[in-house]
Coordinates of C-alpha atoms and ligand atoms in Angstrom, one line a residue:
X1 CA -25.6 -4.6 14.9
X2 CA -25.6 -1.8 12.4
X3 CA -25.5 2.0 13.0
X4 CA -24.8 5.2 11.5
X5 CA -21.4 5.6 13.3
X6 CA -18.6 6.2 10.9
X7 CA -15.8 3.2 10.8
X8 CA -12.4 4.6 12.0
X9 CA -10.6 1.4 10.5
X10 CA -8.0 2.0 7.7
X11 CA -10.2 0.5 5.2
X12 CA -12.7 -0.5 4.5
X13 CA -13.7 3.0 4.6
X14 CA -17.0 4.8 5.1
X15 CA -18.8 4.8 1.7
X16 CA -20.5 8.2 0.9
X17 CA -24.1 7.9 -0.1
X18 CA -23.4 8.8 -3.6
X19 CA -21.2 5.8 -4.1
X20 CA -23.5 3.4 -2.5
X21 CA -26.2 4.8 -5.1
X22 CA -23.8 4.1 -7.8
X23 CA -23.0 0.7 -7.1
X24 CA -26.5 -0.2 -6.5
X25 CA -27.9 -1.0 -10.2
X26 CA -29.7 -3.4 -12.1
X27 CA -27.6 -6.0 -14.1
X28 CA -26.2 -4.9 -17.6
X29 CA -24.8 -6.5 -20.3
X30 CA -21.0 -6.5 -20.1
X31 CA -20.5 -6.7 -23.7
X32 CA -22.8 -3.7 -24.3
X33 CA -21.9 0.0 -25.0
X34 CA -23.4 0.9 -21.5
X35 CA -20.4 -1.2 -19.9
X36 CA -17.8 0.4 -22.1
X37 CA -19.1 3.7 -21.4
X38 CA -18.4 3.4 -17.6
X39 CA -15.4 1.4 -17.9
X40 CA -13.5 3.7 -20.4
X41 CA -13.6 6.9 -18.2
X42 CA -12.7 4.7 -15.1
X43 CA -9.7 3.3 -16.8
X44 CA -8.6 6.8 -17.8
X45 CA -9.5 8.2 -14.5
X46 CA -7.5 5.7 -12.5
X47 CA -4.5 7.1 -14.5
X48 CA -5.1 10.6 -13.7
X49 CA -5.4 9.5 -9.9
X50 CA -2.1 7.6 -10.3
X51 CA -0.4 10.7 -12.1
X52 CA 0.5 8.8 -15.0
X53 CA 0.2 9.3 -18.6
X54 CA 2.4 6.6 -20.1
X55 CA 1.5 3.9 -17.7
X56 CA -1.2 1.2 -18.4
X57 CA -4.1 1.0 -15.8
X58 CA -5.4 -2.3 -14.9
X59 CA -8.6 -3.1 -12.6
X60 CA -9.1 -6.7 -11.9
X61 CA -12.0 -8.2 -9.6
X62 CA -9.7 -8.8 -6.6
X63 CA -8.4 -6.7 -3.6
X64 CA -4.9 -5.2 -3.0
X65 CA -3.4 -8.3 -2.3
X66 CA -4.6 -9.8 -5.8
X67 CA -2.8 -6.4 -7.2
X68 CA 0.2 -7.6 -5.5
X69 CA -0.1 -11.0 -6.8
X70 CA -0.9 -9.7 -10.5
X71 CA 2.2 -7.6 -10.0
X72 CA 4.5 -10.3 -9.1
X73 CA 3.4 -12.9 -11.5
X74 CA 3.3 -10.8 -14.8
X75 CA 6.7 -9.0 -14.2
X76 CA 9.1 -11.7 -12.5
X77 CA 10.0 -15.3 -12.5
X78 CA 10.4 -17.6 -9.5
X79 CA 14.2 -17.5 -8.3
X80 CA 14.5 -13.7 -9.1
X81 CA 15.8 -11.6 -6.5
X82 CA 13.5 -8.9 -5.1
X83 CA 15.0 -6.3 -2.4
X84 CA 12.2 -5.3 0.3
X85 CA 12.2 -4.1 3.6
X86 CA 10.2 -5.5 6.5
X87 CA 9.2 -2.7 8.7
X88 CA 5.2 -3.5 9.2
X89 CA 2.5 -6.2 8.6
X90 CA 1.9 -5.0 4.8
X91 CA 5.7 -5.1 3.9
X92 CA 5.9 -8.7 5.8
X93 CA 2.7 -9.7 3.8
X94 CA 4.0 -8.6 0.4
X95 CA 7.3 -10.4 1.3
X96 CA 5.5 -13.5 2.1
X97 CA 3.6 -13.6 -1.2
X98 CA 7.0 -13.1 -3.2
X99 CA 8.3 -16.1 -1.1
X100 CA 5.6 -18.5 -2.0
X101 CA 5.7 -17.5 -5.5
X102 CA 9.3 -18.9 -5.1
X103 CA 11.1 -15.4 -5.4
X104 CA 14.2 -14.8 -3.5
X105 CA 13.7 -11.9 -1.1
X106 CA 16.6 -9.9 0.3
X107 CA 14.9 -8.8 3.3
X108 CA 16.1 -5.6 5.2
X109 CA 14.9 -5.7 8.8
X110 CA 13.7 -2.2 9.8
X111 CA 12.1 -1.2 12.9
X112 CA 8.3 -1.0 12.9
X113 CA 7.7 2.8 13.1
X114 CA 10.2 3.7 10.6
X115 CA 10.2 4.1 6.8
X116 CA 11.7 2.2 4.0
X117 CA 15.4 2.5 4.6
X118 CA 16.7 4.3 1.5
X119 CA 20.2 4.1 2.6
X120 CA 20.3 0.7 2.9
X121 CA 18.3 0.5 -0.3
X122 CA 21.0 2.6 -2.0
X123 CA 23.7 0.4 -0.6
X124 CA 22.3 -2.6 -1.8
X125 CA 21.9 -1.1 -5.5
X126 CA 25.6 0.0 -5.3
X127 CA 26.6 -3.4 -4.2
X128 CA 24.9 -5.0 -6.7
X129 CA 27.2 -4.6 -9.8
X130 CA 25.6 -8.0 -11.5
X131 CA 21.9 -6.4 -11.5
X132 CA 20.8 -9.4 -9.6
X133 CA 17.9 -7.3 -8.1
X134 CA 14.9 -7.5 -10.4
X135 CA 12.4 -5.3 -8.2
X136 CA 12.4 -3.3 -5.1
X137 CA 9.2 -3.3 -3.2
X138 CA 8.1 -0.1 -1.4
X139 CA 5.0 0.0 0.9
X140 CA 4.3 3.7 0.5
X141 CA 2.2 3.7 3.7
X142 CA 2.6 1.1 6.1
X143 CA -0.9 0.9 7.4
X144 CA 0.1 -1.4 10.5
X145 CA 2.3 1.5 12.0
X146 CA 1.0 4.7 10.3
X147 CA 4.1 5.4 8.5
X148 CA 4.6 6.7 5.0
X149 CA 8.0 6.1 3.1
X150 CA 9.7 8.3 0.8
X151 CA 9.3 6.5 -2.8
X152 CA 10.7 9.4 -4.8
X153 CA 13.9 8.8 -2.6
X154 CA 14.1 5.1 -3.7
X155 CA 14.0 6.0 -7.1
X156 CA 16.7 8.5 -6.8
X157 CA 18.7 5.8 -5.1
X158 CA 18.2 3.5 -8.1
X159 CA 19.0 6.0 -10.6
X160 CA 22.2 7.1 -8.6
X161 CA 23.5 3.8 -8.9
X162 CA 22.0 3.3 -12.7
X163 CA 20.1 0.1 -11.3
X164 CA 17.7 -1.1 -13.7
X165 CA 15.7 -2.7 -10.9
X166 CA 11.9 -2.1 -11.1
X167 CA 10.2 -0.1 -8.6
X168 CA 7.0 -1.8 -7.2
X169 CA 4.8 0.5 -4.8
X170 CA 2.1 -0.6 -2.4
X171 CA -0.1 2.5 -2.5
X172 CA -3.2 0.5 -1.2
X173 CA -3.8 3.0 2.0
X174 CA -2.3 6.1 0.3
X175 CA -3.5 6.2 -3.4
X176 CA -6.5 8.8 -3.7
X177 CA -5.9 10.4 -0.2
X178 CA -2.4 11.0 -0.1
X179 CA 0.2 12.5 -2.6
X180 CA 1.3 9.9 -5.3
X181 CA 2.9 10.6 -8.4
X182 CA 3.6 7.4 -10.6
X183 CA 5.5 8.9 -13.6
X184 CA 7.4 11.5 -11.7
X185 CA 8.8 9.1 -9.2
X186 CA 9.4 6.4 -11.8
X187 CA 7.2 3.8 -10.3
X188 CA 6.7 0.7 -12.5
X189 CA 3.9 -0.8 -10.7
X190 CA 1.6 1.0 -8.4
X191 CA -1.4 -1.0 -6.7
X192 CA -4.2 -0.4 -4.7
X193 CA -7.9 -1.6 -3.8
X194 CA -11.3 -0.1 -4.0
X195 CA -11.9 0.1 -0.3
X196 CA -9.4 2.5 0.7
X197 CA -9.0 6.0 -0.9
X198 CA -11.8 5.0 -3.5
X199 CA -14.3 4.8 -0.7
X200 CA -15.9 1.8 -2.3
X201 CA -16.4 -1.7 -1.0
X202 CA -13.7 -4.2 -1.3
X203 CA -13.8 -5.7 -4.7
X204 CA -11.3 -4.1 -7.1
X205 CA -7.7 -4.3 -7.5
X206 CA -6.3 -1.3 -9.5
X207 CA -2.9 -0.9 -10.7
X208 CA -0.6 1.1 -12.6
X209 CA 2.1 -0.5 -14.8
X210 CA 4.8 1.5 -16.7
X211 CA 5.9 0.8 -20.3
X212 CA 9.1 -0.5 -19.1
X213 CA 7.4 -3.1 -16.9
X214 CA 4.9 -3.8 -19.5
X215 CA 8.0 -4.8 -21.9
X216 CA 9.4 -7.5 -19.7
X217 CA 5.8 -9.5 -19.3
X218 CA 6.8 -11.8 -21.8
X219 CA 10.3 -12.7 -20.1
X220 CA 8.5 -13.3 -16.8
X221 CA 8.1 -16.9 -16.2
X222 CA 5.5 -17.1 -13.3
X223 CA 2.2 -18.7 -13.7
X224 CA -0.5 -16.6 -14.4
X225 CA -4.0 -16.8 -15.9
X226 CA -6.7 -14.5 -14.1
X227 CA -4.1 -11.9 -13.7
X228 CA -2.6 -12.1 -17.0
X229 CA -1.8 -8.2 -18.1
X230 CA -1.6 -8.9 -21.7
X231 CA -5.0 -10.9 -21.8
X232 CA -6.5 -7.8 -19.9
X233 CA -5.0 -5.4 -22.1
X234 CA -6.1 -7.0 -25.3
X235 CA -9.7 -7.3 -24.4
X236 CA -9.6 -3.8 -22.5
X237 CA -8.6 -2.4 -25.8
X238 CA -12.2 -3.0 -27.3
X239 CA -13.8 -2.0 -23.9
X240 CA -14.4 -5.7 -22.4
X241 CA -12.8 -8.0 -20.0
X242 CA -11.4 -11.5 -20.3
X243 CA -14.1 -12.6 -18.0
X244 CA -17.3 -10.8 -16.4
X245 CA -16.3 -7.8 -15.2
X246 CA -17.7 -6.3 -11.5
X247 CA -19.6 -4.0 -13.4
X248 CA -21.2 -2.3 -10.3
X249 CA -18.0 -1.5 -8.7
X250 CA -16.8 -0.1 -11.7
X251 CA -19.5 2.2 -12.0
X252 CA -18.7 3.0 -8.6
X253 CA -15.2 3.6 -9.4
X254 CA -16.3 5.8 -12.5
X255 CA -18.2 7.8 -9.9
X256 CA -15.7 7.9 -7.1
X257 CA -13.3 9.2 -9.5
X258 CA -15.6 12.1 -10.6
X259 CA -16.1 12.7 -6.8
X260 CA -12.6 13.0 -6.0
X261 CA -11.7 15.5 -9.0
X262 CA -14.9 17.4 -8.1
X263 CA -13.6 18.0 -5.0
X264 CA -9.9 18.4 -6.5
X265 CA -7.1 15.9 -5.8
X266 CA -5.0 18.7 -3.8
X267 CA -7.7 19.6 -1.8
X268 CA -8.5 15.7 -0.8
X269 CA -5.0 15.6 0.0
X270 CA -5.4 18.8 2.2
X271 CA -8.3 17.2 3.8
X272 CA -6.4 14.0 4.7
X273 CA -3.6 16.1 6.2
X274 CA -6.0 18.4 8.3
X275 CA -8.1 15.5 9.8
X276 CA -5.0 13.5 10.3
X277 CA -3.4 16.5 12.0
X278 CA -6.6 17.0 14.5
X279 CA -6.1 13.2 15.4
X280 CA -2.6 13.9 16.1
X281 CA -3.3 17.1 18.3
X282 CA -5.6 14.7 20.3
X283 CA -2.7 11.8 20.5
X284 CA -0.7 14.5 22.0
X285 CA -3.4 15.8 24.3
X286 CA -3.7 12.5 25.7
X287 CA -0.1 12.5 26.5
X288 CA 0.2 9.5 24.2
X289 CA 2.6 8.8 21.4
X290 CA 2.3 7.5 17.8
X291 CA 4.3 4.4 16.5
X292 CA 5.5 6.6 13.6
X293 CA 9.2 7.4 15.1
X294 CA 9.2 10.8 13.4
X295 CA 6.8 13.5 12.2
X296 CA 8.2 13.2 8.6
X297 CA 6.8 9.9 8.5
X298 CA 3.2 10.5 9.8
X299 CA 0.7 8.9 7.5
X300 CA -2.4 11.1 6.6
X301 CA -4.6 8.2 6.5
X302 CA -3.9 6.2 9.7
X303 CA -2.6 6.8 13.1
X304 CA -1.1 4.0 15.2
X305 CA -1.5 4.9 18.7
X306 CA 0.8 3.4 21.7
X307 CA -0.6 2.5 24.8
X308 CA 1.1 2.5 28.0
X309 CA 3.5 -0.5 28.9
X310 CA 1.3 -3.4 30.4
X311 CA -2.0 -2.3 28.6
X312 CA -3.4 -4.4 26.1
X313 CA -4.3 -2.0 23.1
X314 CA -6.7 -4.6 21.6
X315 CA -9.1 -4.0 24.5
X316 CA -9.7 -0.4 23.3
X317 CA -10.9 -1.8 20.1
X318 CA -13.0 -4.7 21.6
X319 CA -14.5 -2.4 24.1
X320 CA -15.4 0.4 21.7
X321 CA -17.0 -2.2 19.6
X322 CA -19.0 -3.6 22.2
X323 CA -19.9 -0.2 24.3
X324 CA -20.2 2.2 21.8
X325 CA -20.6 0.3 18.1
X326 CA -17.5 2.1 16.9
X327 CA -14.8 0.4 15.0
X328 CA -11.1 1.2 15.5
X329 CA -7.9 -0.9 14.1
X330 CA -6.2 -3.2 16.2
X331 CA -2.3 -3.6 16.3
X332 CA -1.1 -6.1 13.9
X333 CA 1.7 -8.4 13.9
X334 CA 4.9 -7.0 16.0
X335 CA 2.6 -4.2 17.4
X336 CA -0.3 -6.5 18.1
X337 CA -1.2 -5.5 21.6
X338 CA 0.9 -2.2 21.7
X339 CA -1.1 -0.2 19.4
X340 CA -4.5 0.8 18.4
X341 CA -5.2 2.4 15.4
X342 CA -7.6 5.4 14.2
X343 CA -8.3 5.2 10.5
X344 CA -9.0 8.5 8.8
X345 CA -9.0 8.0 4.9
X346 CA -11.6 8.3 2.6
X347 CA -15.2 9.6 3.1
X348 CA -14.4 11.7 6.2
X349 CA -15.0 15.3 7.8
X350 CA -13.6 17.2 10.5
X351 CA -17.1 16.7 12.5
X352 CA -16.8 13.0 11.6
X353 CA -13.4 12.7 13.0
X354 CA -14.3 14.6 16.2
X355 CA -16.7 11.7 17.1
X356 CA -13.8 9.2 16.7
X357 CA -11.8 10.8 19.0
X358 CA -14.6 11.5 21.4
X359 CA -15.6 7.7 21.1
X360 CA -11.7 6.7 21.9
X361 CA -11.7 9.1 25.0
X362 CA -14.9 7.3 26.4
X363 CA -13.3 4.0 25.7
X364 CA -10.0 4.6 27.2
X365 CA -11.5 6.3 30.2
X366 CA -13.7 3.4 30.8
X367 CA -10.7 1.0 30.6
X368 CA -8.8 2.9 33.5
X369 CA -6.5 5.0 31.2
X370 CA -5.3 8.3 32.5
X371 CA -7.3 10.6 29.9
X372 CA -9.3 13.2 30.7
X373 CA -12.5 13.6 28.8
X374 CA -12.6 16.1 26.1
X375 CA -9.0 16.7 26.2
X376 CA -8.2 15.1 22.7
X377 CA -11.5 16.4 21.6
X378 CA -10.6 20.1 22.5
X379 CA -7.1 19.8 20.7
X380 CA -8.6 18.7 17.6
X381 CA -11.2 21.4 17.9
X382 CA -8.7 23.9 18.3
X383 CA -7.1 22.6 15.2
X384 CA -10.0 22.2 13.2
X385 CA -11.3 25.8 14.2
X386 CA -8.0 27.4 12.9
X387 CA -8.1 25.3 9.4
X388 CA -11.5 24.8 8.7
X389 CA -11.9 23.9 5.1
X390 CA -15.1 26.5 4.3
X391 CA -13.0 29.0 5.6
X392 CA -10.0 28.2 3.4
X393 CA -12.5 28.1 0.7
X394 CA -14.1 31.4 1.3
X395 CA -11.0 32.9 1.6
X396 CA -9.9 31.8 -1.8
Ligands
PLP401 C1 -5.4 -2.8 3.1 C2 -3.8 -2.9 2.7 C3 -3.4 -4.0 2.0 C4 -4.3 -5.3 1.6 O1 -5.3 -4.9 0.6 P1 -6.4 -5.9 0.7 O2 -7.4 -5.1 -0.3 O3 -7.1 -6.3 2.1 O4 -6.1 -7.3 0.1 C5 -2.0 -4.0 1.4 N1 -1.3 -3.2 1.8 C6 -1.5 -2.0 2.4 C7 -0.7 -1.1 2.7 C8 -2.9 -2.0 3.0 O5 -3.4 -0.9 3.7

């Protein structure tokens, strides 16, 4: 059943009307100037969103997972050693993908609810005198646990031991919603998809690749064809694709970037912070805790909320869908049944967030949890009243 209710899952996100219109277009000839005119600015726009001037941007018809696969197969060979932390479902899946490509992943197990363990990474780089580690994987925002990791600190650790490993960052649920600085953080591969911060349907894998990484594609022995960076780079140079491009989504991406830049990236980040903070105030008012262990780790795009011992958190998601036609995120992997997630990224306002908080309260009250109706809503209202975007704009 369709409704006008916003979704509160951490992707796909709500699609603004303007983007729905932008992707609803008749077919065009993808070898025409019309395509080039929308593709070029989209590619340049991706670089600005990633904050890279020296890196290459790539767009493939795929999803975030495809962007991971493209990164791995273009830049590494089977047998290569990769360093990664497993601290959530998405870091786990990326590790799995590397293993299936025959790579040797040195896994650091970290508690779910914590960030990438920078100290353990630093120790691994320092111990690796022979430079066996070819790449380190960092999940910037663990969507399963609502935890952000410190990418800049991983770069610092690499530099401190003069380690040449490439820094690969999964920014699928952070890029275009949270501060991300590809060049400044020395990121060699930044990956995302269209259905998160860019507010579009799924269908695009979006990547930023450093020149250092581009130079080693020739050495990387993994098989690749559809995702070949060099083929893509060559055809992109003349405005085309090695195959039929997803023209409507690319038009949408171009429009999404204009919307994000129209709002101002800093304002987009501030809006995500404000909305997230309201959700966190609500969680505190419910006497509940986040899966994220420390405020410094709090994600601005998704909150994973721990439910009481003995309660199946997935019931919240099922009940909210059935009774109120509202979508929340289930717990994944190690935290399945222990958390439910409120996604708060992409096209969202304070007012929309309040509706999600209210729906969560009705659901939890229905299921017998000790929730006073309105308590979380009131806590979020208090915060939003004091931090209104409109008021801030007027003051500026
Ligand atoms: C959504 C997500 C992915 C997976 O992306 P798909 O587009 O579903 O392939 C990977 N990593 C993170 C952190 C995500 O949030």
